[in-house]
Amino acid sequence: MSSTNRRRFLAKEREHRQRLDEIEKLQARVHELEGTNEALGKAIGLLHELNEQGPGASSTNDPTDS
């Protein structure tokens, strides 16, 4: 293999590794965002449940309610 071909090969190999690293980072970020999305979905579901119960069903420590 000539030195020119070897340099091209090494450059392409380096570029390929960089792309794989970027893909790995993006996959980790997607996984993180999916977890966040799931947690937010649960929180929103709980808020909907509380909202459906109405204002009298909530338990507060507001002394003006007594």
Coordinates of C-alpha atoms in Angstrom, one line a residue:
M1 CA 0.0 0.0 0.0
S2 CA 1.4 3.4 -1.0
S3 CA 1.8 6.1 1.6
T4 CA -1.0 8.1 -0.1
N5 CA -3.4 5.2 0.0
R6 CA -2.4 4.5 3.6
R7 CA -3.2 8.1 4.6
R8 CA -6.5 8.0 2.8
F9 CA -7.3 4.7 4.5
L10 CA -6.4 6.1 8.0
A11 CA -8.4 9.2 7.4
K12 CA -11.5 7.2 6.4
E13 CA -11.0 4.9 9.4
R14 CA -10.7 7.9 11.7
E15 CA -13.9 9.5 10.2
H16 CA -15.7 6.2 10.6
R17 CA -14.7 6.0 14.3
Q18 CA -15.9 9.6 14.8
R19 CA -19.2 8.7 13.3
L20 CA -19.6 5.7 15.5
D21 CA -18.8 7.8 18.6
E22 CA -21.4 10.3 17.6
I23 CA -24.0 7.6 17.0
E24 CA -23.2 6.2 20.4
K25 CA -23.6 9.6 22.1
L26 CA -26.9 10.2 20.2
Q27 CA -28.2 6.8 21.2
A28 CA -27.4 7.5 24.9
R29 CA -29.2 10.9 24.6
V30 CA -32.2 9.3 23.0
H31 CA -32.4 6.8 25.9
E32 CA -32.1 9.6 28.4
L33 CA -34.8 11.6 26.7
E34 CA -37.1 8.6 26.6
G35 CA -36.7 8.1 30.3
T36 CA -37.5 11.8 30.9
N37 CA -40.5 11.6 28.6
E38 CA -41.8 8.6 30.5
A39 CA -41.4 10.4 33.9
L40 CA -43.2 13.5 32.6
G41 CA -46.0 11.3 31.2
K42 CA -46.5 9.8 34.7
A43 CA -46.4 13.2 36.3
I44 CA -49.0 14.6 33.9
G45 CA -51.2 11.5 34.5
L46 CA -51.1 12.1 38.2
L47 CA -52.0 15.8 37.7
H48 CA -55.0 14.8 35.6
E49 CA -56.1 12.4 38.3
L50 CA -55.8 15.1 40.9
N51 CA -57.7 17.6 38.7
E52 CA -60.5 15.1 38.1
Q53 CA -61.0 14.7 41.9
G54 CA -62.0 18.4 42.0
P55 CA -61.0 21.1 44.4
G56 CA -62.8 19.7 47.5
A57 CA -61.0 16.4 47.3
S58 CA -57.5 17.8 47.7
S59 CA -56.0 17.7 51.1
T60 CA -54.3 21.0 52.0
N61 CA -53.2 22.5 55.3
D62 CA -54.9 25.8 54.5
P63 CA -56.3 27.1 57.8
T64 CA -59.0 29.1 55.9
D65 CA -60.7 25.9 55.0
S66 CA -61.7 25.2 58.7

